[in-house]
Amino acid sequence: MQRSIRMKDVARAAGVSVMTVSRAFRADSSVKSNTRARIMKAADDLGYVFDSTAASLRSQRTDFVAVIIPSLNNANFAETVGGLSDGLAESGLQVLLGYTGYDIAAEERLVEQMLRRRPEAIVVTGGRHSDRTIRLLRAAGIPVVETWDLPDDPIDHVVGFSNAATTQVMVDHLVGVGYRRIAFIGGDRDGDTRGADRRRGFLAAMASHGLPVDRLVGAGDPPISMQHGADAMARLLDGLPETEAVICVSDLSAFGALAECQRRGLDVPGDIAIAGFGAYEIAGVCHPTLTTIDPQSRRIGARAAEVILGVLDAPGAPRRIAIDPRLIPGGTTRNA
Amino acid sequence: MQRSIRMKDVARAAGVSVMTVSRAFRADSSVKSNTRARIMKAADDLGYVFDSTAASLRSQRTDFVAVIIPSLNNANFAETVGGLSDGLAESGLQVLLGYTGYDIAAEERLVEQMLRRRPEAIVVTGGRHSDRTIRLLRAAGIPVVETWDLPDDPIDHVVGFSNAATTQVMVDHLVGVGYRRIAFIGGDRDGDTRGADRRRGFLAAMASHGLPVDRLVGAGDPPISMQHGADAMARLLDGLPETEAVICVSDLSAFGALAECQRRGLDVPGDIAIAGFGAYEIAGVCHPTLTTIDPQSRRIGARAAEVILGVLDAPGAPRRIAIDPRLIPGGTTRNA
DNA sequence: TTGAAAGCGCTAACAC
DNA sequence: GTGTTAGCGCTTTCAA
């Protein structure tokens, strides 16, 4: 249809100036209520749709926050985005979402595209980025929040946890209940920086218990799927059958590993124990349930929203918010 | 930092006019290559970031397509979005994603917010919308694509399949291999319009075989999760233990149902058969694998992208593209 | 291949 | 409570 109805057309129809129409379309109380009603009626009759491009240019406010996650189809990141959206909604800020496919070059392109649209703030996932990405973000002049990590040298604000330290918690738990020959599946690709951090944490944790690290199994390119986990478990069982427990980089791969064991008629945790990461829904539904770690994905998003609203309101020093992931014992490991 | 570097600053630094800088930032070949190099150098030194808000306002082209899905954390919709993004990327169109949480009122708000940003086209999920949403979309003056359904009275273009007809395929398969007392889990909430369509299709299909429909189990509010499926299966097993087969509204609920059976020590498909929908990854990984239907999620997105590029290039009559979901026999049903 | 002038549709700032 | 004027940062258009 005619995409040519503008504010001035509404103004003419309502018998007011464009400025009054502009005010009526905001929560501006200075418009008399029956004037506003007349304006809204005219707008509706004409099929007018407000043009936020023009409004943004003039007001220099876009009212959106750019959020960049590695993958759309991931319950953890989806929860974080949900927490962010909800937290920002009260202030009228919308989330503009982009995903990188776990590709650091794609992240760089995406960050630049986002910045061209002049977001009020930007949230990225993880603490590792290309040099140019970091340069762009530092120069952007808006609040930047890195999530899902606790980098030593953050760009600006941080809301997350140490993926390495968290893996130590899981190793401590397994060693505490008597497992010794423990394997790790995943974290073998740089693209999956959080997975790689968890693997590093595994190495350190095993060393801290004086245990050998001789059971590392690659899972392949992210996103690490159930099938990756199943394949890796197959290789582990074939190559290192005397393994007592396996820590997987995520619950999805852990479930794949569990399914592979069931397919082979192995008893979990009797023959082999399995642990995951992420507290995905499947961890609590599958049989037996998965021992996992809850990263508090939603809380990460909610806290990031608080940080953004806080510094937009009153700019201040970079904030560093540590989230405490919690171990959730499940049926795939002996827990005492 | 200073978010006040504009094109004119770059122009001054490079010793050219703003117009030349503008041309240099596009794929405009009319700028001499060493002039462009000088401009890019100046821009980089100054930390200039192009302002696409201003560009959009003046050129009246935003180069993005609005895409609205019910939920972020859903592998099917994520695949569709992936197909769309990839298909549009070649033409320089970006996807602006929004999600409704399966709420028709949220959809209405989101559609209006999107239209305010003047997308080049808009993609929505499903064929049911509020009256106002339909009015907004019809008046938007841009291509509209409804996906994941084949409504009789589409707004504009359609890429999808009949959720009801697809369920008939599953019922035919199960009846064909001898199942008679077949239950259906899900589709009891209006918010989940596709689930409700599948349930309707189930009723029709059972009637077409002269079988009674006395085994409908509600799953609750969408998104229908694994836990919903497990709970529904528990109620079904308790209330109607002589059921031979269950069709679930999705693979996620089907897996939950399977896990509930395993928890009770029931043999699937020996004691009871289970079928899902969606060809989610878990369908092929769990043990036994799920009998399901592949809706070809990615293809839906790819075709929608083709439709958009086609009509943006040469406007024409509304297109109606039927996708053919395919039955995937798995280990949770007897298949012969 | 490059430049100058005008203006996209809205809102800030000020006036009344 | 409402109107007038100017201009946000680009690109269209026309000219050279």
mmCIF file with all atom_site columns, C-alpha atoms in Angstrom, chain B residues 2 25 42 58 82 104 107-108 119 136 140 172 197 239 247 258 276:
data_model
loop_
_atom_site.group_PDB
_atom_site.id
_atom_site.type_symbol
_atom_site.label_atom_id
_atom_site.label_alt_id
_atom_site.label_comp_id
_atom_site.label_asym_id
_atom_site.label_entity_id
_atom_site.label_seq_id
_atom_site.pdbx_PDB_ins_code
_atom_site.Cartn_x
_atom_site.Cartn_y
_atom_site.Cartn_z
_atom_site.occupancy
_atom_site.B_iso_or_equiv
_atom_site.pdbx_formal_charge
_atom_site.auth_seq_id
_atom_site.auth_comp_id
_atom_site.auth_asym_id
_atom_site.auth_atom_id
_atom_site.pdbx_PDB_model_num
ATOM 1  C CA . GLN B 1 2   ? 33.951 10.676  21.340 1.00 0.00 ? 2   GLN B CA 1
ATOM 2  C CA . PHE B 1 25  ? 31.838 3.498   1.896  1.00 0.00 ? 25  PHE B CA 1
ATOM 3  C CA . ALA B 1 42  ? 41.483 8.495   7.523  1.00 0.00 ? 42  ALA B CA 1
ATOM 4  C CA . ARG B 1 58  ? 17.881 9.542   3.451  1.00 0.00 ? 58  ARG B CA 1
ATOM 5  C CA . GLY B 1 82  ? 19.495 -19.780 9.603  1.00 0.00 ? 82  GLY B CA 1
ATOM 6  C CA . ILE B 1 104 ? -0.387 -13.361 20.054 1.00 0.00 ? 104 ILE B CA 1
ATOM 7  C CA . GLU B 1 107 ? 3.300  -10.660 18.272 1.00 0.00 ? 107 GLU B CA 1
ATOM 8  C CA . GLU B 1 108 ? 1.120  -7.647  17.587 1.00 0.00 ? 108 GLU B CA 1
ATOM 9  C CA . PRO B 1 119 ? 12.050 -3.350  7.129  1.00 0.00 ? 119 PRO B CA 1
ATOM 10 C CA . LEU B 1 136 ? -0.792 -3.705  9.990  1.00 0.00 ? 136 LEU B CA 1
ATOM 11 C CA . ALA B 1 140 ? 2.716  -2.199  5.409  1.00 0.00 ? 140 ALA B CA 1
ATOM 12 C CA . ASP B 1 172 ? -1.752 -43.375 8.612  1.00 0.00 ? 172 ASP B CA 1
ATOM 13 C CA . ASP B 1 197 ? -3.561 -27.741 14.237 1.00 0.00 ? 197 ASP B CA 1
ATOM 14 C CA . GLY B 1 239 ? -5.392 -43.181 33.259 1.00 0.00 ? 239 GLY B CA 1
ATOM 15 C CA . ILE B 1 247 ? 1.708  -39.162 19.054 1.00 0.00 ? 247 ILE B CA 1
ATOM 16 C CA . LEU B 1 258 ? 10.013 -41.843 26.401 1.00 0.00 ? 258 LEU B CA 1
ATOM 17 C CA . GLY B 1 276 ? 7.102  -37.084 17.789 1.00 0.00 ? 276 GLY B CA 1
#
